[in-house]
PDB file of C-alpha atoms in Angstrom:
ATOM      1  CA  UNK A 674      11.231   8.536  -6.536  1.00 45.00           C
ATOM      2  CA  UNK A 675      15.156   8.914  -7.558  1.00 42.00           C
ATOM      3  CA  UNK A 676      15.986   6.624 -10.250  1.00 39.00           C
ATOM      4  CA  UNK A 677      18.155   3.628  -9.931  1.00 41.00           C
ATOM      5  CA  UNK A 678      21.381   3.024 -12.361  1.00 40.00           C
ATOM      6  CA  UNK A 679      20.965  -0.423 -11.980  1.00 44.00           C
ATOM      7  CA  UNK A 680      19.741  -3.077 -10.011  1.00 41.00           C
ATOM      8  CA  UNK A 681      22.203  -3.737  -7.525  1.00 48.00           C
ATOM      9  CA  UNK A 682      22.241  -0.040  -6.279  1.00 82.00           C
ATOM     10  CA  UNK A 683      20.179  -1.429  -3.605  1.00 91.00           C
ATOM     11  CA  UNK A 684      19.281  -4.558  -1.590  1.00 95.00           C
ATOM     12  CA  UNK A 685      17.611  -7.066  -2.782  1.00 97.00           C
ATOM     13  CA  UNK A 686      15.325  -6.539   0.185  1.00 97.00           C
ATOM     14  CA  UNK A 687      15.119  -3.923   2.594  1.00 98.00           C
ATOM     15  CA  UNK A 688      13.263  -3.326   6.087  1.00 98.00           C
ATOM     16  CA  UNK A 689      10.922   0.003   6.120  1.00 98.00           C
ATOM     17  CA  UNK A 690      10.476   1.072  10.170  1.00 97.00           C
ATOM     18  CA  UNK A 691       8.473   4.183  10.769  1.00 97.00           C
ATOM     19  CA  UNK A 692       4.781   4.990  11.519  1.00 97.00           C
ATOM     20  CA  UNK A 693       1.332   4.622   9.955  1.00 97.00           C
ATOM     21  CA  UNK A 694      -0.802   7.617  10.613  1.00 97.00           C
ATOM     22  CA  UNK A 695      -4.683   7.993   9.448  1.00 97.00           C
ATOM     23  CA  UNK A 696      -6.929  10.739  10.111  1.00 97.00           C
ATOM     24  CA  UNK A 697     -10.715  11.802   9.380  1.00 96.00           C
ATOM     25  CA  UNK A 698     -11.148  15.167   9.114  1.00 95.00           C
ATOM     26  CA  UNK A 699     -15.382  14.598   9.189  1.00 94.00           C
ATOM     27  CA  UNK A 700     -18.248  14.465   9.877  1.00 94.00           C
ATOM     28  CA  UNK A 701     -16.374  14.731  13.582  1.00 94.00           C
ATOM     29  CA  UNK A 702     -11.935  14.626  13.886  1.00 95.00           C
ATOM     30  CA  UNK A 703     -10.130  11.477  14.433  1.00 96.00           C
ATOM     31  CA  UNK A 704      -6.745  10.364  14.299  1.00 96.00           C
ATOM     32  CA  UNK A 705      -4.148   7.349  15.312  1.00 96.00           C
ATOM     33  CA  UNK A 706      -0.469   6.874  14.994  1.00 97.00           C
ATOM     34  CA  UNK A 707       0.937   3.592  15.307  1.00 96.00           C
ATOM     35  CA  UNK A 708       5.020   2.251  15.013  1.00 97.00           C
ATOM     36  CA  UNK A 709       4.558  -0.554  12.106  1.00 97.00           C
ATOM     37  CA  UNK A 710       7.568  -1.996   9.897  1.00 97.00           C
ATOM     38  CA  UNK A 711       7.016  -3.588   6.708  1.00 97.00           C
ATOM     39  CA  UNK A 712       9.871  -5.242   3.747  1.00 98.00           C
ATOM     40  CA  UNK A 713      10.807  -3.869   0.259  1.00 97.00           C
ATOM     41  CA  UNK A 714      11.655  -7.004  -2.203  1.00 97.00           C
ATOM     42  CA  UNK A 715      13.014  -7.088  -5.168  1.00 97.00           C
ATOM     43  CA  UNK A 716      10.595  -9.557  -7.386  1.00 97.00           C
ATOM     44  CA  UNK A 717      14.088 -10.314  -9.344  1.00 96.00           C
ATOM     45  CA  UNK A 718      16.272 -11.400  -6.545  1.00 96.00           C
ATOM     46  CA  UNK A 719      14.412 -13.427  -4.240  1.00 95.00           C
ATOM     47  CA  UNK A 720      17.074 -15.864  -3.815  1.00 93.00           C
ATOM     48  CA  UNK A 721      19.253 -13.450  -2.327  1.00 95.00           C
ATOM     49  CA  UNK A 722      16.601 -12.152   0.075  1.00 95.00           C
ATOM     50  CA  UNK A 723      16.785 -15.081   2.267  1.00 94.00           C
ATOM     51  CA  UNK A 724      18.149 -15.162   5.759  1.00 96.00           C
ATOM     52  CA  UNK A 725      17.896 -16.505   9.507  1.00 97.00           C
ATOM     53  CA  UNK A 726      14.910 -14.901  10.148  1.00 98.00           C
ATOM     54  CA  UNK A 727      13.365 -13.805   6.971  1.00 98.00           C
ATOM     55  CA  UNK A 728      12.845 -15.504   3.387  1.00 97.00           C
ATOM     56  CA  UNK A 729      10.504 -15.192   0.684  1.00 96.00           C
ATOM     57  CA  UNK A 730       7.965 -19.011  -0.210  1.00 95.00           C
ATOM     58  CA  UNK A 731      10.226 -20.592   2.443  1.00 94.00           C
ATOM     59  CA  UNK A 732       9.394 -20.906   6.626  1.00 94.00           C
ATOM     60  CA  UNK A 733      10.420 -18.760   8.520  1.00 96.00           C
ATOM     61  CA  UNK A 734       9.163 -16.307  11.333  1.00 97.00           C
ATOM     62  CA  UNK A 735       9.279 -13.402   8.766  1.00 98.00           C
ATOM     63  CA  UNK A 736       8.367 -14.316   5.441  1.00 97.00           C
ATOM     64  CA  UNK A 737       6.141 -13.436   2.041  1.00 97.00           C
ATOM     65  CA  UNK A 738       4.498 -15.656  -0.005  1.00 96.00           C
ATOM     66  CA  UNK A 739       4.364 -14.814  -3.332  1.00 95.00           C
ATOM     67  CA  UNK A 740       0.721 -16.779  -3.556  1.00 96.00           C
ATOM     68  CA  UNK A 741      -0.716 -13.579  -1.113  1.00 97.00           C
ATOM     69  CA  UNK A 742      -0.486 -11.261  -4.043  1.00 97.00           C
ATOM     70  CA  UNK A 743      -1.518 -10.943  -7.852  1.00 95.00           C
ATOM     71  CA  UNK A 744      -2.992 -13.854  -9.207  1.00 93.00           C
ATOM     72  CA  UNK A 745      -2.769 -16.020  -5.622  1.00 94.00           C
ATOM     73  CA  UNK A 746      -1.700 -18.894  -7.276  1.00 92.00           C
ATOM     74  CA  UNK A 747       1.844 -19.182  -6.085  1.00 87.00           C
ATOM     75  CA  UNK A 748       3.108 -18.322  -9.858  1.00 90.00           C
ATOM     76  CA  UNK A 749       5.851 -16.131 -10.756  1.00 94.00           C
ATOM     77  CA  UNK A 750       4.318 -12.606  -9.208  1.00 96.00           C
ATOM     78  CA  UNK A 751       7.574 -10.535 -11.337  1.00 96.00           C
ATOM     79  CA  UNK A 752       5.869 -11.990 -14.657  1.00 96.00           C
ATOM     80  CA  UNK A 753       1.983 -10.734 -13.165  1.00 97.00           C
ATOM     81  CA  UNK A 754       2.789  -7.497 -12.978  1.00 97.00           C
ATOM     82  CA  UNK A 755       4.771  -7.571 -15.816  1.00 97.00           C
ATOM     83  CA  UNK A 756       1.586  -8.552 -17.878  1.00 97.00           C
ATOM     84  CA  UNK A 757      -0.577  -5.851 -16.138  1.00 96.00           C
ATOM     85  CA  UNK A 758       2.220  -3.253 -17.153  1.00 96.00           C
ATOM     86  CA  UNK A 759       1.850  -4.452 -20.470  1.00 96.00           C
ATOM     87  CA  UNK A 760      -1.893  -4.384 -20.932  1.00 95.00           C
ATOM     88  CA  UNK A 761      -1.107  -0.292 -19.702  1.00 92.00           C
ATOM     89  CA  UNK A 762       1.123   0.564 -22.126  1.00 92.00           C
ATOM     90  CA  UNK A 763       3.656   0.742 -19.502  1.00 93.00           C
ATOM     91  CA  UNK A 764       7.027   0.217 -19.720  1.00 92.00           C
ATOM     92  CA  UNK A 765       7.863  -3.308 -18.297  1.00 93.00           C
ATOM     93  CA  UNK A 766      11.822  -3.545 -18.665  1.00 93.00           C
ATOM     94  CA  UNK A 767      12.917  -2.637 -14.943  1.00 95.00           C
ATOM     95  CA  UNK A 768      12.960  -3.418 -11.478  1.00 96.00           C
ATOM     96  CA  UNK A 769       9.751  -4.146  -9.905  1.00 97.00           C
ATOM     97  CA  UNK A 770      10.022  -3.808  -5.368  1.00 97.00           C
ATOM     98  CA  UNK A 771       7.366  -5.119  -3.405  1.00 98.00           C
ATOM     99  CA  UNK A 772       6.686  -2.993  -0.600  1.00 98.00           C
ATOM    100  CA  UNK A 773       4.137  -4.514   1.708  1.00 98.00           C
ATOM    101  CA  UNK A 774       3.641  -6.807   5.907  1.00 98.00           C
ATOM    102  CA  UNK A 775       5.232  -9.493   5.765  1.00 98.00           C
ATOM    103  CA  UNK A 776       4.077 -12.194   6.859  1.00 97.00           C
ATOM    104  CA  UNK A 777       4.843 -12.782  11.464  1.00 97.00           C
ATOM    105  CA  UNK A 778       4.357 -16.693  12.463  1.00 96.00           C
ATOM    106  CA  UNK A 779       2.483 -17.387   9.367  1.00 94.00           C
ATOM    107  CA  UNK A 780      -0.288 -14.536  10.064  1.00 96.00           C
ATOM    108  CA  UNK A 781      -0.625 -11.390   7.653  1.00 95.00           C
ATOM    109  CA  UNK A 782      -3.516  -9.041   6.321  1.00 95.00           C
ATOM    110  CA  UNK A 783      -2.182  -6.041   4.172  1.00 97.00           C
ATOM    111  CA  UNK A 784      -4.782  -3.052   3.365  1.00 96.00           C
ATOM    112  CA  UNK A 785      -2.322  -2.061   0.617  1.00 97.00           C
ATOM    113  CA  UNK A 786       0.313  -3.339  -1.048  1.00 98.00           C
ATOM    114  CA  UNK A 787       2.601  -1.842  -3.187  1.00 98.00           C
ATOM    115  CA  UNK A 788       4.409  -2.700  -6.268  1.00 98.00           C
ATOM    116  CA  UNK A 789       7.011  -0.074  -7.693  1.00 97.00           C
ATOM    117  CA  UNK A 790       7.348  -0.279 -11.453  1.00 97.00           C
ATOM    118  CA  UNK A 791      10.983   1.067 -12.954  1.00 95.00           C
ATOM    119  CA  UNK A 792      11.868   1.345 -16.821  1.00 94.00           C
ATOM    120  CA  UNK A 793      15.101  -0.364 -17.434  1.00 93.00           C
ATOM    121  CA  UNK A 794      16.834   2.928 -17.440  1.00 92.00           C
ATOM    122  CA  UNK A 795      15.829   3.111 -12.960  1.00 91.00           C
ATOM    123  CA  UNK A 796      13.133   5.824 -13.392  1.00 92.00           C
ATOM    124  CA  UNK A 797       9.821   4.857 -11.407  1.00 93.00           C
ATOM    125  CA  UNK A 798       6.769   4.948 -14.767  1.00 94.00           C
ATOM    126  CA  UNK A 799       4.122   3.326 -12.421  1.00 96.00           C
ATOM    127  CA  UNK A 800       2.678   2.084  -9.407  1.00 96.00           C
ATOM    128  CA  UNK A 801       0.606  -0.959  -9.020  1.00 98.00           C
ATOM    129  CA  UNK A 802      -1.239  -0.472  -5.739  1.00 98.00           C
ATOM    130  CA  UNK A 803      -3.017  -3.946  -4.177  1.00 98.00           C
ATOM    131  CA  UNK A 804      -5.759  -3.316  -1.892  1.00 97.00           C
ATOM    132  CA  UNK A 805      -7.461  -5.627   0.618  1.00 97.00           C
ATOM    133  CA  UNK A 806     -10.401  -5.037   2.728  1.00 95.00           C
ATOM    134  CA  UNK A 807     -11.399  -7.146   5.852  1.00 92.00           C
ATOM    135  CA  UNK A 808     -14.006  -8.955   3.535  1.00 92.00           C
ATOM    136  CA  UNK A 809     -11.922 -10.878   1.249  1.00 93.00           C
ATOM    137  CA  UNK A 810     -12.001  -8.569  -1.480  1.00 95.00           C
ATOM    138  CA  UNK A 811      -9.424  -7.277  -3.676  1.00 96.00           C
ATOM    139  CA  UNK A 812      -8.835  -4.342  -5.827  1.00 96.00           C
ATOM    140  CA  UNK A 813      -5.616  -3.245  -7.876  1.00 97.00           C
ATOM    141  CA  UNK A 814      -4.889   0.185  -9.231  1.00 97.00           C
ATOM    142  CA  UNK A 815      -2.476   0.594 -11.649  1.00 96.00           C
ATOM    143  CA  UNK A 816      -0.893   4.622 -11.392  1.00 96.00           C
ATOM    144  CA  UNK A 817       1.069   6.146 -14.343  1.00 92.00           C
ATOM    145  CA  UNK A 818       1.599   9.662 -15.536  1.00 84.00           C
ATOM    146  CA  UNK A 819      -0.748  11.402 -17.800  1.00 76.00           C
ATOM    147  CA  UNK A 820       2.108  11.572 -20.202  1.00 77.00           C
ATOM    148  CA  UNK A 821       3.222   8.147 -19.778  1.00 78.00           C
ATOM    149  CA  UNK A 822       6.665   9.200 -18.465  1.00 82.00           C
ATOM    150  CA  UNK A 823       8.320   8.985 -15.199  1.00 87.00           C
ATOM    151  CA  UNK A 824       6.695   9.872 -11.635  1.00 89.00           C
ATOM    152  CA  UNK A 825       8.816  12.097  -9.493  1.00 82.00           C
ATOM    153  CA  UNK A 826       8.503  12.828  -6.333  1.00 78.00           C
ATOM    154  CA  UNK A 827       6.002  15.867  -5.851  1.00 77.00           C
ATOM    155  CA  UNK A 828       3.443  14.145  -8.327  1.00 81.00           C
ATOM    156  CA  UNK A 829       0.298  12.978  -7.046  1.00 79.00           C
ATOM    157  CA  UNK A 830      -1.274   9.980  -8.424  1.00 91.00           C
ATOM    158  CA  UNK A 831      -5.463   9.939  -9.103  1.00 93.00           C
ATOM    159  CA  UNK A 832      -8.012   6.810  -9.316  1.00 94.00           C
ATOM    160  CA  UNK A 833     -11.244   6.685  -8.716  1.00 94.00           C
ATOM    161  CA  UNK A 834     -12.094   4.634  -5.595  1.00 95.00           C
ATOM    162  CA  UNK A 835     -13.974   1.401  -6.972  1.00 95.00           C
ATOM    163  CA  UNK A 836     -13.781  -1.029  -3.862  1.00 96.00           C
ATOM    164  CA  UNK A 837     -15.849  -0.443  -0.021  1.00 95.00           C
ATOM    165  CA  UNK A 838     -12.795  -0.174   2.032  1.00 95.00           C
ATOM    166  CA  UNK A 839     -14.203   0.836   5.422  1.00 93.00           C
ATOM    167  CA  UNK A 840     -17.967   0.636   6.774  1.00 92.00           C
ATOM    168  CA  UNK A 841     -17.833   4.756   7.379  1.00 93.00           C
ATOM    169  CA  UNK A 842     -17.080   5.451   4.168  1.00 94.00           C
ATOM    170  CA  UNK A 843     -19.189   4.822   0.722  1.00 94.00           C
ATOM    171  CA  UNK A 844     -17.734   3.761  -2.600  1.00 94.00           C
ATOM    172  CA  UNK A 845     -17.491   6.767  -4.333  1.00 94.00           C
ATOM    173  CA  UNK A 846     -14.927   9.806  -5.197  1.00 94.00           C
ATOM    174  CA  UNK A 847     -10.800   8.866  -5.512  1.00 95.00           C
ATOM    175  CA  UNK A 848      -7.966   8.434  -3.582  1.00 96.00           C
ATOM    176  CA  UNK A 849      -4.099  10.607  -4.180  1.00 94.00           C
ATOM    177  CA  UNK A 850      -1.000   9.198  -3.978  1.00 95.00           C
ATOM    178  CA  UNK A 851       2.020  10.734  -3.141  1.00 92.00           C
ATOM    179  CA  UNK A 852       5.675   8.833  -3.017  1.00 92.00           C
ATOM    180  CA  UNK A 853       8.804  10.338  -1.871  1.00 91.00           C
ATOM    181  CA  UNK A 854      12.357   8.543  -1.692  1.00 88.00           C
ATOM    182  CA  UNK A 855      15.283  11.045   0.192  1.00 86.00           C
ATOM    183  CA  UNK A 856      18.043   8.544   0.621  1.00 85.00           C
ATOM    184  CA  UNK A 857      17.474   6.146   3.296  1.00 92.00           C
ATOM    185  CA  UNK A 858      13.881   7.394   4.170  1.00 94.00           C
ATOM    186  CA  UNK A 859      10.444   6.819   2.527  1.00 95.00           C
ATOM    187  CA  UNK A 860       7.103   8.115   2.428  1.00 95.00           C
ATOM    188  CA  UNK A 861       3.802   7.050   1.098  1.00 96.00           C
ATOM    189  CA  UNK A 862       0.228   9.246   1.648  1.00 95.00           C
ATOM    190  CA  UNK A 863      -2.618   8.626   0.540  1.00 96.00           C
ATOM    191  CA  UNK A 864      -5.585  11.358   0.473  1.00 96.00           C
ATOM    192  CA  UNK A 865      -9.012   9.985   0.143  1.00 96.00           C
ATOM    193  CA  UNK A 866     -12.018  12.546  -1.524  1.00 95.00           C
ATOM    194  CA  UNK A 867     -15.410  11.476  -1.234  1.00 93.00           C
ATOM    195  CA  UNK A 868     -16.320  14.374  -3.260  1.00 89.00           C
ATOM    196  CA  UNK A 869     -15.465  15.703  -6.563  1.00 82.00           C
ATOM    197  CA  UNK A 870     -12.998  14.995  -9.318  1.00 81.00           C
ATOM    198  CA  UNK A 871      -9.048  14.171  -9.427  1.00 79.00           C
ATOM    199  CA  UNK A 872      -8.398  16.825 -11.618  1.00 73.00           C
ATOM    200  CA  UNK A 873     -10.009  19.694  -9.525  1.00 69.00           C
ATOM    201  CA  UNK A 874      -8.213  22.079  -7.972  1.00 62.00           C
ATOM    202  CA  UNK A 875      -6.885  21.620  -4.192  1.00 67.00           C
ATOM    203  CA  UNK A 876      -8.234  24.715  -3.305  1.00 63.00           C
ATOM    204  CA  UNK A 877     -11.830  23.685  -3.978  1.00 74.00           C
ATOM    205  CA  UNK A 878     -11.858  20.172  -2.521  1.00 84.00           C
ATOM    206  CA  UNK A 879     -11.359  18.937   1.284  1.00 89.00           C
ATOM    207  CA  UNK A 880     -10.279  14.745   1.628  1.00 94.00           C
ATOM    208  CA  UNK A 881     -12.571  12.846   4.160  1.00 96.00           C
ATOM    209  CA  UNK A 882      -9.236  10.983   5.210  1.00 96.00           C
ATOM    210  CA  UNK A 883      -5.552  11.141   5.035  1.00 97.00           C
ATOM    211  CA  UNK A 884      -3.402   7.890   5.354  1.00 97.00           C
ATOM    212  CA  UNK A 885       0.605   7.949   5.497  1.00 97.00           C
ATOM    213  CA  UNK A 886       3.579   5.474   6.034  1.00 97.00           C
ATOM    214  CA  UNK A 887       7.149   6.547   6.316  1.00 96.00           C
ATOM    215  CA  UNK A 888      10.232   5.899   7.891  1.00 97.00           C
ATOM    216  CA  UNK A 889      13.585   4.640   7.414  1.00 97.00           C
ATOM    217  CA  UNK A 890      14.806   1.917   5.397  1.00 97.00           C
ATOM    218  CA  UNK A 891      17.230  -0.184   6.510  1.00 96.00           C
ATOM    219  CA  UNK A 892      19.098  -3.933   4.607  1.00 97.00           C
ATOM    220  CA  UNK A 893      16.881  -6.690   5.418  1.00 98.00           C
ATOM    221  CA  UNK A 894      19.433  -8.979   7.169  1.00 97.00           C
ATOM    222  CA  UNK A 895      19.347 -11.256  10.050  1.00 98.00           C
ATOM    223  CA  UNK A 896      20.193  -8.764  12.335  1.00 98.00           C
ATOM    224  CA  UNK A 897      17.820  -6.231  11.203  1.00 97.00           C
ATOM    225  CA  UNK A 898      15.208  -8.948  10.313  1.00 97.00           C
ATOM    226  CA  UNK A 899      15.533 -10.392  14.465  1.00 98.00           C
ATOM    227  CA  UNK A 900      15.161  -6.998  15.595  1.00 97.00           C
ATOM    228  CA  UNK A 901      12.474  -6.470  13.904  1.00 97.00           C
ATOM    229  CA  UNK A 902      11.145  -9.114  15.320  1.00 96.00           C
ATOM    230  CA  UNK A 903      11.393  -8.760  19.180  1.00 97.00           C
ATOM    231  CA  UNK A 904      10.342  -5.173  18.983  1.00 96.00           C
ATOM    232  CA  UNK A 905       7.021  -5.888  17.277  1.00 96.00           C
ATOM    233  CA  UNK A 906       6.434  -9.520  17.251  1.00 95.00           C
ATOM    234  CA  UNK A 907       2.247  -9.171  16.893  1.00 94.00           C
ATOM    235  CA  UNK A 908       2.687  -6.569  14.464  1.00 95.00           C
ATOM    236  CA  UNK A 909       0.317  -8.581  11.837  1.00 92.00           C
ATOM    237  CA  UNK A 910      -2.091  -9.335  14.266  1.00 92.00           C
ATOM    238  CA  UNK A 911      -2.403  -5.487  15.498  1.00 92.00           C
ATOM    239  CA  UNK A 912      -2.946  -4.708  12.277  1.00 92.00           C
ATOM    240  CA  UNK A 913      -6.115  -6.413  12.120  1.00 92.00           C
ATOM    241  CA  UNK A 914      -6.772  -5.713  16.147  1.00 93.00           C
ATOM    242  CA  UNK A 915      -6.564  -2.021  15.507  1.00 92.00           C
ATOM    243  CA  UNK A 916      -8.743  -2.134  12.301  1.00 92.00           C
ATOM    244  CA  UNK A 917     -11.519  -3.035  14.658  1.00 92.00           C
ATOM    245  CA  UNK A 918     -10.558  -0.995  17.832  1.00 93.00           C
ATOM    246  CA  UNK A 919     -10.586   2.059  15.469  1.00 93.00           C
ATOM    247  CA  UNK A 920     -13.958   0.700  13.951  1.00 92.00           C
ATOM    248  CA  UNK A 921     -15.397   0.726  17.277  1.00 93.00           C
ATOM    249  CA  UNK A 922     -14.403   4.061  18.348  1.00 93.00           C
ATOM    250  CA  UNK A 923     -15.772   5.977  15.339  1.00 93.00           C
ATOM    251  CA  UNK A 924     -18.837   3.729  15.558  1.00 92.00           C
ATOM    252  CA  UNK A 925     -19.208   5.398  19.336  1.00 93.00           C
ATOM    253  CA  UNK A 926     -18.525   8.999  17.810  1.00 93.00           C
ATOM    254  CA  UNK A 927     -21.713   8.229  15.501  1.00 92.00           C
ATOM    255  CA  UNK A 928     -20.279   8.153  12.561  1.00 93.00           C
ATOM    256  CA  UNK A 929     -22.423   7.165   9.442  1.00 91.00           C
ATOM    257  CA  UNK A 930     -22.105   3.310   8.312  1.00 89.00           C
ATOM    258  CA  UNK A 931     -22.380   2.205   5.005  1.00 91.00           C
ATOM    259  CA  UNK A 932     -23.297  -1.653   4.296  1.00 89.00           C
ATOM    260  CA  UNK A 933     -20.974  -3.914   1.785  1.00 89.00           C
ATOM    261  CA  UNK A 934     -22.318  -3.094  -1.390  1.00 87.00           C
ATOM    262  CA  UNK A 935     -22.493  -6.040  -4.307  1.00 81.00           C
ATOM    263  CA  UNK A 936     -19.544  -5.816  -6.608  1.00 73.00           C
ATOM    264  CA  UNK A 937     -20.164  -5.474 -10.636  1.00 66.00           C
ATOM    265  CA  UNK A 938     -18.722  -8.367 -12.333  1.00 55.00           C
ATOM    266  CA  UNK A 939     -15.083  -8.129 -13.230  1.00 60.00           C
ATOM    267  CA  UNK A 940     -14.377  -6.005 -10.409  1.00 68.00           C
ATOM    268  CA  UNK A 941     -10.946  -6.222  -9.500  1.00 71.00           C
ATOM    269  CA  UNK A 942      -8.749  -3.809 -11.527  1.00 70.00           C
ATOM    270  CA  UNK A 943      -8.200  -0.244 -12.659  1.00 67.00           C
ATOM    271  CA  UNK A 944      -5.706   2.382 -13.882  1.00 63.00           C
ATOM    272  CA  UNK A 945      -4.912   5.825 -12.997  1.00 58.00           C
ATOM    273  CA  UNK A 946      -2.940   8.770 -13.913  1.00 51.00           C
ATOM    274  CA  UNK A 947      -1.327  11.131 -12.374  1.00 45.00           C
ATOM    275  CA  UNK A 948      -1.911  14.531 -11.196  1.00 41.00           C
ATOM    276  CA  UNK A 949       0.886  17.232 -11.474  1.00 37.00           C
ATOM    277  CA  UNK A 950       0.569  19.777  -8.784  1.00 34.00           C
TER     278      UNK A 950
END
């Protein structure tokens, strides 16, 4: 990620359209592509976020509610994360974006969440990652550097995998995270290893899944917010419709499935560092 100068280099929300991708590479090859869009708030600026079409705690056809994330209790979500950063270590002077679905007609399930930590200086020094399964269960990961300084953008970021995600896959090995910011486009992957340790080499380990989202972010205005809008106006509903389509296909291919497992008590949280390549 580039640094920001300051906080109003940027909107205080923007509009992320591109393309999800996941792919198993075993026991037997599968792969989808899908055209998704999803928002970029600043926790900070709220207020000005608000348009037409879009606004954050407030009705409208596009919206997120702050009560969907952290604590779920409709409280300030800025001061949350600000309190997980803290418990870290982590620097917890900066900007903090929300990149995650908003919410279409009311209706949203996000599988991950985002939250972008800054230092006050605009350098990215960690990445709160909020995961949802189709149970009801939660998990956050909180990434940072092993050195505790900023993240750029070739680093990959390691935690173990403490949450059952997907029926064909058990709760074991770690997921890699990769961000990269080039101007007006942005990428996130995700590599999930069943097997092995973060801190192994490449060479020597093979992921059961990759998992990206990219494309190009645009101001979240009125204009961009109705457009939005007519071109995908069930995109929160596919998400959950394709969830199961894809369930059912791999189910047909054969592939193992793996019950929900109990969770130990206090399951909920974790921190990781990063991985230089």
């Amino acid at each position: 990620m580039k640094p920001q100068s300051s906080t109003s280099t940027l909107p205080a929300a923007q509009l992320l359209r591109g393309q999800v991708m996941h792919q198993r590479l075993r026991p037997v090859p599968h792969r989808f592509v899908y055209p998704v869009f999803c928002v970029r708030l600043d926790l900070a600026r709220t207020a000005e976020a608000s348009n037409a079409w879009f606004g954050v705690d407030r009705r409208r056809l596009m919206s997120v509610r702050t009560r969907d994330y952290g604590a779920r209790d409709g409280s300030d979500l800025a001061t949350w994360v600000r309190e997980r950063l803290r418990q870290a270590g982590a620097p917890d002077d900066g900007v903090i974006r929300l990149q995650t679905f908003p919410r279409l007609f009311g209706f949203v399930f996000n599988p991950i969440s985002l939250f972008l930590c800054h230092d006050r200086s605009g350098a990215l020094r960690a990445v709160l990652a909020e995961v949802n399964n189709t149970f009801g269960q939660t998990q956050h990961y909180l990434l940072r550097a092993s050195d505790g300084g900023a993240i750029g953008e070739h680093a990959r970021l390691s935690c173990h995998k403490l949450m059952h995600v997907s029926p064909f896959c058990e709760v074991r090995g770690f997921y890699r995270f990769r961000l990269r910011d080039q101007g007006d486009t942005a990428f996130v992957g995700i590599d999930y290893y069943d097997q092995g340790q973060p801190d192994e080499a490449d060479a020597d380990l093979q992921p059961l899944m990759r998992t990206a989202i990219g494309g190009h972010l645009h101001p979240l205005t009125a204009a961009s917010a109705l457009a939005a809008l007519c071109a995908q106006p069930l995109l929160t509903l596919g998400v959950v419709a394709r969830i199961h389509w894809q369930a059912l296909l791999l189910w047909r291919k054969r592939v193992p499935w793996f019950s929900l497992p109990k969770r130990p008590v206090g399951a909920g949280s974790s921190s990781g560092k990063e991985t230089l390549p």
